[in-house]
Tab-separated table of C-alpha atoms in Angstrom:
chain	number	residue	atom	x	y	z
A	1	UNK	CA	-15.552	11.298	-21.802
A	2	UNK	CA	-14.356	15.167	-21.900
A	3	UNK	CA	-16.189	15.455	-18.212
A	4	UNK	CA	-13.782	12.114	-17.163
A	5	UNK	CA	-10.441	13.717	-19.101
A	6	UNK	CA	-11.328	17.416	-17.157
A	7	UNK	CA	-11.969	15.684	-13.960
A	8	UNK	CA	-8.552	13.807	-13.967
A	9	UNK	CA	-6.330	16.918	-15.379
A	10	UNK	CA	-7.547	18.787	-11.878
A	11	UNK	CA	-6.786	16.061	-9.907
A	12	UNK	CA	-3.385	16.131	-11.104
A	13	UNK	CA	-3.019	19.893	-10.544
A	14	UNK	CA	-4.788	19.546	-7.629
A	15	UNK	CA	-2.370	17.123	-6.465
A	16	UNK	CA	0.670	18.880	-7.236
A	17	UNK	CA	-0.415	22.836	-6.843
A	18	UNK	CA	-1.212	21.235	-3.107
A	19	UNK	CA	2.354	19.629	-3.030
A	20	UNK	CA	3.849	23.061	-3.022
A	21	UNK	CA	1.623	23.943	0.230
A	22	UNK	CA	2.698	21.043	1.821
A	23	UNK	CA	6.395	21.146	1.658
A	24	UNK	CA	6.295	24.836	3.317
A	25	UNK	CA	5.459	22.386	6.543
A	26	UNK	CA	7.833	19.839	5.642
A	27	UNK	CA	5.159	17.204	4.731
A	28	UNK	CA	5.199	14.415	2.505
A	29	UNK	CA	3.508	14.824	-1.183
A	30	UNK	CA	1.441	11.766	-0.618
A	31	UNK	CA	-0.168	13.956	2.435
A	32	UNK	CA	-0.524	16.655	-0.255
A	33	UNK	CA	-1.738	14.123	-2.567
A	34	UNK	CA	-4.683	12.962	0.081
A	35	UNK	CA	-5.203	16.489	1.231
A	36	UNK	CA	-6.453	17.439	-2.721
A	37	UNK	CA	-7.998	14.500	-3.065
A	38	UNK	CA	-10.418	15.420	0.137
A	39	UNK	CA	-10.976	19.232	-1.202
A	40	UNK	CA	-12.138	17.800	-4.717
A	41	UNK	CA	-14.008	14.975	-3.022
A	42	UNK	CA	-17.718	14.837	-2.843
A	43	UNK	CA	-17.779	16.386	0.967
A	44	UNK	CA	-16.178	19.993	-0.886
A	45	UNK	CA	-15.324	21.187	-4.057
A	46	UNK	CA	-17.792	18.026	-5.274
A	47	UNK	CA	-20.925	18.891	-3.392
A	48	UNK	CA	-21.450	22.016	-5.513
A	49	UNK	CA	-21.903	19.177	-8.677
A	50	UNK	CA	-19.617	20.873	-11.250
A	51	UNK	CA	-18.979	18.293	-13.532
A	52	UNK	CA	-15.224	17.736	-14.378
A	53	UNK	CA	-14.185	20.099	-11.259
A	54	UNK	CA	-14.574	17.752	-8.620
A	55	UNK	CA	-15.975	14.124	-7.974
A	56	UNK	CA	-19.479	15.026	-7.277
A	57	UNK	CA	-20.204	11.707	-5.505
A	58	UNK	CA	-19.014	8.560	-3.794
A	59	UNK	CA	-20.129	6.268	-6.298
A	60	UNK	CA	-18.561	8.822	-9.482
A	61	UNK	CA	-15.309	8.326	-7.599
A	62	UNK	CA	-15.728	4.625	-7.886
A	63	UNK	CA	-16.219	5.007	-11.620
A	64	UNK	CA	-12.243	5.541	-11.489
A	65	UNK	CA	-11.559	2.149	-9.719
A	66	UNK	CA	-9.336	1.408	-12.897
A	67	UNK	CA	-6.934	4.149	-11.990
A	68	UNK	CA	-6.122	2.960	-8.697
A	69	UNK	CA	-5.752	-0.888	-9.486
A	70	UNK	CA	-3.338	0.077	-12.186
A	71	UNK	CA	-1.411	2.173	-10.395
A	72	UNK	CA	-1.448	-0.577	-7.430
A	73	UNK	CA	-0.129	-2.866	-9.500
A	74	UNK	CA	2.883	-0.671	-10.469
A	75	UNK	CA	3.372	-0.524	-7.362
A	76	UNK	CA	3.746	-3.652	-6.296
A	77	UNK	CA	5.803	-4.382	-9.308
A	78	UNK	CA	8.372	-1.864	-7.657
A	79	UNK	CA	8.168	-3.697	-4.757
A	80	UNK	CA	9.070	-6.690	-6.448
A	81	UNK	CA	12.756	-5.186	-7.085
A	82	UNK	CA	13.000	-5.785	-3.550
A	83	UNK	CA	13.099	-8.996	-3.837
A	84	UNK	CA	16.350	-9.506	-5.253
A	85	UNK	CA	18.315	-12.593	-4.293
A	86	UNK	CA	21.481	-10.653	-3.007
A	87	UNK	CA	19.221	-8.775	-0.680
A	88	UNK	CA	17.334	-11.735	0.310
A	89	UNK	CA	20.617	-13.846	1.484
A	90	UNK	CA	21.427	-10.370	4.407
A	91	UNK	CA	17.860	-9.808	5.405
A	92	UNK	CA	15.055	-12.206	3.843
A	93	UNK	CA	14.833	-14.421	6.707
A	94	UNK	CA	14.567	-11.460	9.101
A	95	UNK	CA	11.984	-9.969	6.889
A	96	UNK	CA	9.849	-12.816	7.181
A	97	UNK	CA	9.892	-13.554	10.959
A	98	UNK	CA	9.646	-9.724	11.333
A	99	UNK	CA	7.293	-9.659	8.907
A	100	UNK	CA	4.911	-12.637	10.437
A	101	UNK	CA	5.511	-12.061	14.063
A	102	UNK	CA	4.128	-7.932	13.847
A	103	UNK	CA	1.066	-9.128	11.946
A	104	UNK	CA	-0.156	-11.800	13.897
A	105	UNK	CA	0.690	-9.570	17.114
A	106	UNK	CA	-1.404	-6.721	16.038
A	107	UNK	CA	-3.976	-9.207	14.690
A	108	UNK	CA	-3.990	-10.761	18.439
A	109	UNK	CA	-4.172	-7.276	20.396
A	110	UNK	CA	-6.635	-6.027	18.566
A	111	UNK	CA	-8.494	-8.805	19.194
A	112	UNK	CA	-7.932	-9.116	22.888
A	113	UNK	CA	-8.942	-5.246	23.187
A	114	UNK	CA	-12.185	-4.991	20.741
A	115	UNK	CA	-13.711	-8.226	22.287
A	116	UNK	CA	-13.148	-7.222	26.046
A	117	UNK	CA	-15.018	-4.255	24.196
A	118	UNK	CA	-17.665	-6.907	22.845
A	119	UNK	CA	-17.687	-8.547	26.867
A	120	UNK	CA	-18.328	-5.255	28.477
A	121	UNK	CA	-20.771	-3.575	26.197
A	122	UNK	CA	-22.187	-6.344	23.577
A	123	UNK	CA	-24.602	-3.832	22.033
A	124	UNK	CA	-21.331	-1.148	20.710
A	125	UNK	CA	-19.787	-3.965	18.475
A	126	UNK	CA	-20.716	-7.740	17.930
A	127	UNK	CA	-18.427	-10.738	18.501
A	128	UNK	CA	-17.431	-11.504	14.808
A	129	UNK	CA	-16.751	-8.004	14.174
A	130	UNK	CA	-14.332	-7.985	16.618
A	131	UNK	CA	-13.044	-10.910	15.042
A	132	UNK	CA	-12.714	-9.241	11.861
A	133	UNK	CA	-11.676	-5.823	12.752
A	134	UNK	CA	-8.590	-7.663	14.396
A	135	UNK	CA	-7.471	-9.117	11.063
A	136	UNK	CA	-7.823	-5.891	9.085
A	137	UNK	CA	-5.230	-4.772	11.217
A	138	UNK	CA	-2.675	-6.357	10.465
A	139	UNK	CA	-2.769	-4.775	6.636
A	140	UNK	CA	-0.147	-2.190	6.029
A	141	UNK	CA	-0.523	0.059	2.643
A	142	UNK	CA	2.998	-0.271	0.700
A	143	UNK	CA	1.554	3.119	-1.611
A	144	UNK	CA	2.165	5.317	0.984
A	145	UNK	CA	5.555	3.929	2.234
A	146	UNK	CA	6.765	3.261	-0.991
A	147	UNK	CA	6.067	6.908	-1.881
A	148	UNK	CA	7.576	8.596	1.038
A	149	UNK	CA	10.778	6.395	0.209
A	150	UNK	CA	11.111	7.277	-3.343
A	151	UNK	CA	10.717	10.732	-2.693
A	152	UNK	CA	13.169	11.529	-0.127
A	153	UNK	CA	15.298	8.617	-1.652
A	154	UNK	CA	15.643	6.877	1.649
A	155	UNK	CA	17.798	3.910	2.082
A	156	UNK	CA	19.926	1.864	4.412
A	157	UNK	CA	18.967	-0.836	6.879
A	158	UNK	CA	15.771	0.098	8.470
A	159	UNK	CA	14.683	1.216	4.618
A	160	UNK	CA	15.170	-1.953	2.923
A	161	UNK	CA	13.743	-4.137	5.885
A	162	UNK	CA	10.703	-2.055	5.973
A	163	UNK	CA	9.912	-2.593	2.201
A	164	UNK	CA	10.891	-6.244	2.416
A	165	UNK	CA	7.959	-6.174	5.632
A	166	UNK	CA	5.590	-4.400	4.078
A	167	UNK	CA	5.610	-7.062	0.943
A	168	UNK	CA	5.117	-9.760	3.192
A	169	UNK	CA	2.664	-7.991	5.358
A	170	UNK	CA	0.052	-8.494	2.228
A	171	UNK	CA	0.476	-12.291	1.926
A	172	UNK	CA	0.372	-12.955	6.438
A	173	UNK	CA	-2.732	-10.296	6.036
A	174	UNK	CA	-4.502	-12.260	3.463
A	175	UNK	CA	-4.119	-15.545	5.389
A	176	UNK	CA	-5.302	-13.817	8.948
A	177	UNK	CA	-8.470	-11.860	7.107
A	178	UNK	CA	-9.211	-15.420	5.945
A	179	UNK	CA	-8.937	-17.246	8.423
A	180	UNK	CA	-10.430	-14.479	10.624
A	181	UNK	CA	-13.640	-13.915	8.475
A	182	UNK	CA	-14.177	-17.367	8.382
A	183	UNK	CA	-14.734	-18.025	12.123
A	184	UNK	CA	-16.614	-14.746	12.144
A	185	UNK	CA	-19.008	-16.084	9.697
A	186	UNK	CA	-19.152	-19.691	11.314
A	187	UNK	CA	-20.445	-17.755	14.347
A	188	UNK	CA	-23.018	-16.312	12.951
A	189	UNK	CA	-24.181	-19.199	10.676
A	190	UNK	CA	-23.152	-21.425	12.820
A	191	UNK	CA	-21.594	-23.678	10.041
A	192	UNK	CA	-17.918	-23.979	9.860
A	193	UNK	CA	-16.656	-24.041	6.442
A	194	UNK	CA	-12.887	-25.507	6.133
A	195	UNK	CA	-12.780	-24.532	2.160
A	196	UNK	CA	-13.315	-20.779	3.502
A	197	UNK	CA	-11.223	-20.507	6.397
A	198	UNK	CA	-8.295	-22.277	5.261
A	199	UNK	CA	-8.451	-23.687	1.776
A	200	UNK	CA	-9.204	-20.929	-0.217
A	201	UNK	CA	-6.892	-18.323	1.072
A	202	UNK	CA	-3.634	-20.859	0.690
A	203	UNK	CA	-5.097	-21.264	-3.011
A	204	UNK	CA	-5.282	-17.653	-3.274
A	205	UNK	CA	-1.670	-17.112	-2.308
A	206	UNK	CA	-0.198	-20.431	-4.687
A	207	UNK	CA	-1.878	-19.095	-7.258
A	208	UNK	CA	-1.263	-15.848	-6.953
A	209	UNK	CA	2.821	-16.659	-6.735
A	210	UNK	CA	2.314	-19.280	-9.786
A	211	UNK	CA	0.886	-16.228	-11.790
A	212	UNK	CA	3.070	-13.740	-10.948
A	213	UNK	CA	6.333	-15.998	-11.611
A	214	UNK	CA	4.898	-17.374	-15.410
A	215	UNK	CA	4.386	-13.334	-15.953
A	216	UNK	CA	7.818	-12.257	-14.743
A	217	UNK	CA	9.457	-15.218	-16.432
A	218	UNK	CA	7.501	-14.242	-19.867
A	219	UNK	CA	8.323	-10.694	-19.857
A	220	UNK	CA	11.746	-11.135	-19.519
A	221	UNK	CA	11.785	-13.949	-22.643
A	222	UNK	CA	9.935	-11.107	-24.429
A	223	UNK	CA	12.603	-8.226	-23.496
A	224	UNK	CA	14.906	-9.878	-25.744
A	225	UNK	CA	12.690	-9.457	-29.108
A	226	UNK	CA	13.679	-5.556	-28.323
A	227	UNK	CA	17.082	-3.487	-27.759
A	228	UNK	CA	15.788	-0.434	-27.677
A	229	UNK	CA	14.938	1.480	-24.160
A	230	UNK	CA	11.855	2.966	-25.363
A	231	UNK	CA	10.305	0.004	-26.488
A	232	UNK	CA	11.177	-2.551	-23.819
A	233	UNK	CA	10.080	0.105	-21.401
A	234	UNK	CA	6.497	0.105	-23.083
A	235	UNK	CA	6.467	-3.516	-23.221
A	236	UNK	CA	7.162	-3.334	-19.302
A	237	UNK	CA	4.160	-1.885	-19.114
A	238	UNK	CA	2.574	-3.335	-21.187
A	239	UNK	CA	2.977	-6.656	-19.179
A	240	UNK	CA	1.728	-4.950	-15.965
A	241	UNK	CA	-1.401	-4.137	-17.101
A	242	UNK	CA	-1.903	-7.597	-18.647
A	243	UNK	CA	-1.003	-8.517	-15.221
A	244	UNK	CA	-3.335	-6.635	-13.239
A	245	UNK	CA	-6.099	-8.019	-15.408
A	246	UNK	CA	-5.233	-11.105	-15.393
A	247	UNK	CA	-5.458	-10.904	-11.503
A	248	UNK	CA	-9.001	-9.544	-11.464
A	249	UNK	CA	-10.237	-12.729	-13.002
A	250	UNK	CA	-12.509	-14.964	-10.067
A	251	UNK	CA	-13.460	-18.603	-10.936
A	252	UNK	CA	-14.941	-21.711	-9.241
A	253	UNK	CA	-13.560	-25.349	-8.919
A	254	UNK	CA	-16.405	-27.166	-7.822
A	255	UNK	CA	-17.566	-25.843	-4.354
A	256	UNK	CA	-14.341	-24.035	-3.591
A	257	UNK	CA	-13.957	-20.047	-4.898
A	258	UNK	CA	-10.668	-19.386	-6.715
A	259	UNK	CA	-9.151	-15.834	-7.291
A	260	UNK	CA	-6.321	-13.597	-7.211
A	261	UNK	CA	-4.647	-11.082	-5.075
A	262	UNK	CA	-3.378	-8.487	-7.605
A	263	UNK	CA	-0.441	-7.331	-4.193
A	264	UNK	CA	0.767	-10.208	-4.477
A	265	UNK	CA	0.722	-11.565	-8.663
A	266	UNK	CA	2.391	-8.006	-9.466
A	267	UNK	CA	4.513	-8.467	-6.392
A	268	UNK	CA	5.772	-11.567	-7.632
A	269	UNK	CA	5.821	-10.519	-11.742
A	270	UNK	CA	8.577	-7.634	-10.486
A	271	UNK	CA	10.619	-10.212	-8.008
A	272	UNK	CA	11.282	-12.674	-10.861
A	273	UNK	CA	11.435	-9.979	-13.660
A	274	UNK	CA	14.414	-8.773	-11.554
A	275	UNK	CA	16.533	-11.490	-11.244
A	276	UNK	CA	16.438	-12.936	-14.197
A	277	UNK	CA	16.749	-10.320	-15.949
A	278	UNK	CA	20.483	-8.361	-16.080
A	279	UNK	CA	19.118	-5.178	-16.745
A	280	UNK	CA	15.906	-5.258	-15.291
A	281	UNK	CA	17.421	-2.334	-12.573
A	282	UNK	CA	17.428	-0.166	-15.201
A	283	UNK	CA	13.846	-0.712	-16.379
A	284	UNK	CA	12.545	-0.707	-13.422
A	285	UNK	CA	13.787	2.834	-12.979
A	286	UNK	CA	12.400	4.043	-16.256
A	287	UNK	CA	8.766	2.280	-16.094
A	288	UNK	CA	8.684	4.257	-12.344
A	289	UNK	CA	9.153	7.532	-13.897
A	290	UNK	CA	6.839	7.059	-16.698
A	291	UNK	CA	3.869	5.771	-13.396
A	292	UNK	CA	4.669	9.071	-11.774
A	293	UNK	CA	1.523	10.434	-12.899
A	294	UNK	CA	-0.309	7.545	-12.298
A	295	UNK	CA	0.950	7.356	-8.647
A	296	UNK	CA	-0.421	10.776	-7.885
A	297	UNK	CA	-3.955	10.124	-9.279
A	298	UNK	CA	-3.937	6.967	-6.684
A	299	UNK	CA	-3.624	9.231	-3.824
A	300	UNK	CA	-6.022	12.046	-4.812
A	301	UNK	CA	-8.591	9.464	-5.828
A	302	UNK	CA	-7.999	7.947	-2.579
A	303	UNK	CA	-8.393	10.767	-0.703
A	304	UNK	CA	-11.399	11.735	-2.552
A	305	UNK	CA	-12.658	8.323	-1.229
A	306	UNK	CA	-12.419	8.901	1.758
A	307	UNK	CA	-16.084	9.243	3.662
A	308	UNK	CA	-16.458	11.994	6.195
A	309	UNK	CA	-20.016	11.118	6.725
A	310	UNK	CA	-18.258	8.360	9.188
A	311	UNK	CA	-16.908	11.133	12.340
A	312	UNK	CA	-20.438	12.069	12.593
A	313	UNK	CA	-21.901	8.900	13.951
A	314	UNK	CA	-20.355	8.829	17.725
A	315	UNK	CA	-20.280	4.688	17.566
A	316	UNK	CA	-18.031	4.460	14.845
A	317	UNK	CA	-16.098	7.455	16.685
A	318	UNK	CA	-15.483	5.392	19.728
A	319	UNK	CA	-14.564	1.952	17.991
A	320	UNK	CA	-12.455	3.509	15.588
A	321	UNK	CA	-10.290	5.421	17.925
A	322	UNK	CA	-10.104	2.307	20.322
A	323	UNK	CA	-8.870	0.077	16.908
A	324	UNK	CA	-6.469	3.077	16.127
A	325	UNK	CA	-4.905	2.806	19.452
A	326	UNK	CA	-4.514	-1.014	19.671
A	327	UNK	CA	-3.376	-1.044	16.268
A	328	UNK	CA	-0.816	1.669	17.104
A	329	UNK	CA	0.422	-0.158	20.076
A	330	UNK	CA	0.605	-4.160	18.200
A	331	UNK	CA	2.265	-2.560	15.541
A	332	UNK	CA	4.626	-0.848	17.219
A	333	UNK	CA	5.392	-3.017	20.325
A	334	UNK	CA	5.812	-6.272	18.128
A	335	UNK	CA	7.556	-4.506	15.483
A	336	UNK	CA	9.803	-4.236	18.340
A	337	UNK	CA	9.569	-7.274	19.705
A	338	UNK	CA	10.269	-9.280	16.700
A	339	UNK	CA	13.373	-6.972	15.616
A	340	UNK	CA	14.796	-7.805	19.287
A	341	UNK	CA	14.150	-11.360	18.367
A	342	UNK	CA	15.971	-12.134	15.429
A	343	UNK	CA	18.894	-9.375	16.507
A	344	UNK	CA	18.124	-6.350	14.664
A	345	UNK	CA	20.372	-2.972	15.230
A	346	UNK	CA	18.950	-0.431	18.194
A	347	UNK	CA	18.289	1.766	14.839
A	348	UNK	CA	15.832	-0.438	13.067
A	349	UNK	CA	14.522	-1.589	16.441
A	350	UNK	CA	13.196	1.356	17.361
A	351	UNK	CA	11.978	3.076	14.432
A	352	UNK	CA	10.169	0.315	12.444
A	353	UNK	CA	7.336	-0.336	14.002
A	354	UNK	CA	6.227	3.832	13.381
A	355	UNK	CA	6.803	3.135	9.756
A	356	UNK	CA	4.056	0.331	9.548
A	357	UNK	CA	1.488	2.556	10.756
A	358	UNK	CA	-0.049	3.699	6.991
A	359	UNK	CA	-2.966	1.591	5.864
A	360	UNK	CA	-5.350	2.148	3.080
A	361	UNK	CA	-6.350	0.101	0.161
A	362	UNK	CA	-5.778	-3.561	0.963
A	363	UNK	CA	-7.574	-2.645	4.347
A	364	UNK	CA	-10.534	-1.083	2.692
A	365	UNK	CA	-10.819	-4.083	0.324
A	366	UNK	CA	-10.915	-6.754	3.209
A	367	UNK	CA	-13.589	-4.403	4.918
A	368	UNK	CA	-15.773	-4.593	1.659
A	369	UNK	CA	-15.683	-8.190	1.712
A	370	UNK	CA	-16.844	-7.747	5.671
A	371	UNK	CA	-19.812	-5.755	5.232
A	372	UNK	CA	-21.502	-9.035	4.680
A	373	UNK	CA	-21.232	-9.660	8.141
A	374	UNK	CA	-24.543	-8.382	10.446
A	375	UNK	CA	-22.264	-5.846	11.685
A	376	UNK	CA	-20.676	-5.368	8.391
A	377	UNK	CA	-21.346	-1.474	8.424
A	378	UNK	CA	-19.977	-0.855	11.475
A	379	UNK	CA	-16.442	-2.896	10.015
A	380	UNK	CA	-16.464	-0.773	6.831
A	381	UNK	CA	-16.719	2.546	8.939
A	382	UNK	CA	-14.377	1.856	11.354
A	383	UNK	CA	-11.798	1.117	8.921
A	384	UNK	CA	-13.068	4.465	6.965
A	385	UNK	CA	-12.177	6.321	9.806
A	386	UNK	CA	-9.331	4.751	10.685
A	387	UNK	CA	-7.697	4.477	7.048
A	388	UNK	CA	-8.525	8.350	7.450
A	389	UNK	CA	-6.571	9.005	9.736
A	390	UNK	CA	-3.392	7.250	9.204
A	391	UNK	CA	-3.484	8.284	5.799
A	392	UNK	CA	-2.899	11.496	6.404
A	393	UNK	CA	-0.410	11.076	9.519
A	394	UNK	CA	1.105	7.953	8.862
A	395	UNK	CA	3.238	9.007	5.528
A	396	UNK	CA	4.666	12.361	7.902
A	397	UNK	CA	5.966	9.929	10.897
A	398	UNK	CA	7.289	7.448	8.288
A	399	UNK	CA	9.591	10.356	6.762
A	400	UNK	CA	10.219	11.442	10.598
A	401	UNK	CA	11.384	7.554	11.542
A	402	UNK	CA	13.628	7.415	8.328
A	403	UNK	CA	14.868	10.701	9.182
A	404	UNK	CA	15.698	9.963	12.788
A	405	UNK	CA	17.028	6.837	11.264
A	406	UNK	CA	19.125	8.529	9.393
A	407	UNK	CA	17.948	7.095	6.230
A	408	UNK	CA	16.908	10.486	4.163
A	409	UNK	CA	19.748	11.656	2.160
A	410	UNK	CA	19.321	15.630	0.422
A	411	UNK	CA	17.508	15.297	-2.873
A	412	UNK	CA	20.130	16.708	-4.977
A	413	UNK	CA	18.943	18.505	-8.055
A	414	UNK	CA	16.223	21.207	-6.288
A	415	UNK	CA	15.264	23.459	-9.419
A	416	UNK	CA	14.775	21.530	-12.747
A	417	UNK	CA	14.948	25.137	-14.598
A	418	UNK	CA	18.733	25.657	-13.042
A	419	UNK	CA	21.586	23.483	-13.633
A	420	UNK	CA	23.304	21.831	-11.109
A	421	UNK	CA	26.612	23.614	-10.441
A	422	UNK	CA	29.470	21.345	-8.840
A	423	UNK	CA	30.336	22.594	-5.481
A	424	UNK	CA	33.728	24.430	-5.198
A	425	UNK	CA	36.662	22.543	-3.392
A	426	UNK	CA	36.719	23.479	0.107
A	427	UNK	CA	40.339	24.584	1.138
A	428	UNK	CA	41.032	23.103	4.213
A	429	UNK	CA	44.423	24.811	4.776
């Protein structure tokens, strides 16, 4: 336990002692955040096997998987404030066409591209993994975009469509990895199961959404058992981390596999917490300062899971940069193609598609489930290498879109040990 409690106070300082290198370059923390995690992973600081100072190993870095489900499922609690009727009436039906239409776009060129891969040279990468690959594409990570937001307190236009896309993006990626995976493993088998392509993922998502709105509906009858701040901030949390295990639970009904995705239940516990609720604004605010912590040990962990054994094998080199490419291009070309179709401004246009370019856990997960595919290896490694990569560029050109954008306002209070002195009147005479 002391080795655990050691190991996760110098992640933290790792995280934020690395913070201060970053912003000399103008980066993002989360890049700082990614960057520590690496130096403490099991490819540096780790491979010396000091207990406590570094995660000595892949599979000791899994031991921590509890760290970055909670903290995922604050997050997508946050994102649930997005969700907030009044928002939804300007921009929810954009969101989801924009939403659907970049997905399944970047799902489709992928495809095209890694299977006239497949046609040319069959022995590089096999038919269903292709398939599959394709899919995993379409995932966006809302961690990283989310961070970048809150901490250059971006908003306007392009800033609340992109969160409202990135929620959605979970629940189209789901359905496409389903689907997807399904036909892969039909071609292999050669048996086409229905339950598995389509069945299972719809349940997935109804009763993911039927969880998530009984949760959000019960905290907010519980709220009113308490008046102070304090308290119905811990029972906030409280709630979430009910939630996320609730969401972890997997059951059968009959031949048909039943489970949760924890995106979308917490997703859904935050969108009907906050409007129902009247001051559920407030809380929100307060149970996302108190997750601070919690947010940074998500990104060093990450980065400390990220495998650098993958840039050695040359296969995995070329499929990977191929995937990043095509997945560059879908997500940016039908980004822009679906902003153009429902009438979005030049300024959103233009810069959202950059903005979806961060992927990570969701990705990693479907890529798990993949390895059970003959080519499954060469899935999970590709996405290593590719999750590598935008994870530590995509968060830097989502701050540079929102900046161009024009979305990035000055972060106020600089020094917490000074106080903020009002600015003296400017005499225009």
């Amino acid at each position: 336990m002391e080795t655990t409690l050691i190991c996760l106070a110098f992640a933290l300082i790792g995280g934020l002692m690395m913070s201060r290198v970053t912003k000399l370059v103008n980066l993002p923390a989360v890049t700082a955040y990614l960057v520590a995690g690496l130096l403490l992973g099991p490819y540096c600081l780790g491979a010396f096997g000091l207990e406590g100072l570094g995660f000595t190993s892949l599979e000791n870095v899994e031991g921590y998987k509890i760290v970055t489900q909670v903290a995922l499922g604050f997050i997508a609690f946050s994102m649930g404030n997005e969700f907030r009727l009044t928002q939804l009436k300007t921009m929810g039906d954009k969101a989801i066409l924009v939403g659907i239409g970049q997905a399944v776009g970047t799902t489709v060129m992928v495809d095209v591209v890694l299977i006239a891969l497949h046609l040319m040279f069959p022995s590089v990468i096999s038919l269903p993994a292709a398939i599959t690959l394709g899919a995993i594409a379409a995932a966006t990570a809302p961690a990283a975009t989310l961070m970048v937001v809150r901490q250059y307190k971006a908003d306007g236009p392009l800033t609340r469509l992109l969160m409202l896309v990135v929620a959605i993006d979970d629940a189209v990626g789901l359905l496409l990895f389903s689907v997807s995976f399904g036909i892969a493993t039909a071609l292999e088998s050669g048996a086409v199961s229905i339950a598995g392509i389509v069945l299972e993922p719809i349940l997935e998502i109804i009763l993911s959404l039927v969880l998530g709105s009984v949760m959000g509906w019960l905290l907010n009858a519980f709220e009113w058992f308490f008046h102070s701040r304090s308290k119905r901030m811990t029972l906030s949390v409280a709630f979430v981390l009910l939630t996320v295990g609730l969401s972890m639970i997997e059951f059968n009904i009959g031949p048909i596999h039943c489970g949760f995705s924890l995106l979308l239940v917490c997703m859904m516990t935050g969108t009907v917490f906050c409007n129902i609720c009247d001051s559920s604004e407030e809380l929100m605010n307060r149970v996302e300062r108190w997750t601070i912590p919690v947010n940074i040990l998500f990104f060093v962990i990450s980065g400390a899971e990220l495998d650098l054994q993958v840039v050695v094998n040359p296969m995995t080199l070329l499929v990977g940069i191929i995937y990043i490419i095509a997945r560059s291009a879908g997500k940016y070309t039908f980004a822009n193609l679906s902003c153009r179709a429902v009438h979005c401004s030049e300024n959103i246009t233009k810069h959202l598609g950059i903005t979806l370019l961060p992927q990570a856990g969701v990705a990693l997960g479907m890529a798990l489930t993949a390895t059970a595919l003959s080519d499954g290896a060469l899935v999970r490694n590709v996405v290593l290498f590719s999750v590598l990569v935008y994870e530590l560029v995509g968060p830097a050109l989502t701050k540079r879109s929102l900046l161009a954008a024009g979305e990035i306002n000055p972060e106020g209070k600089t020094n917490a040990r000074e106080v903020n002195k009002p600015q003296e009147p400017v005499n225009i005479h």
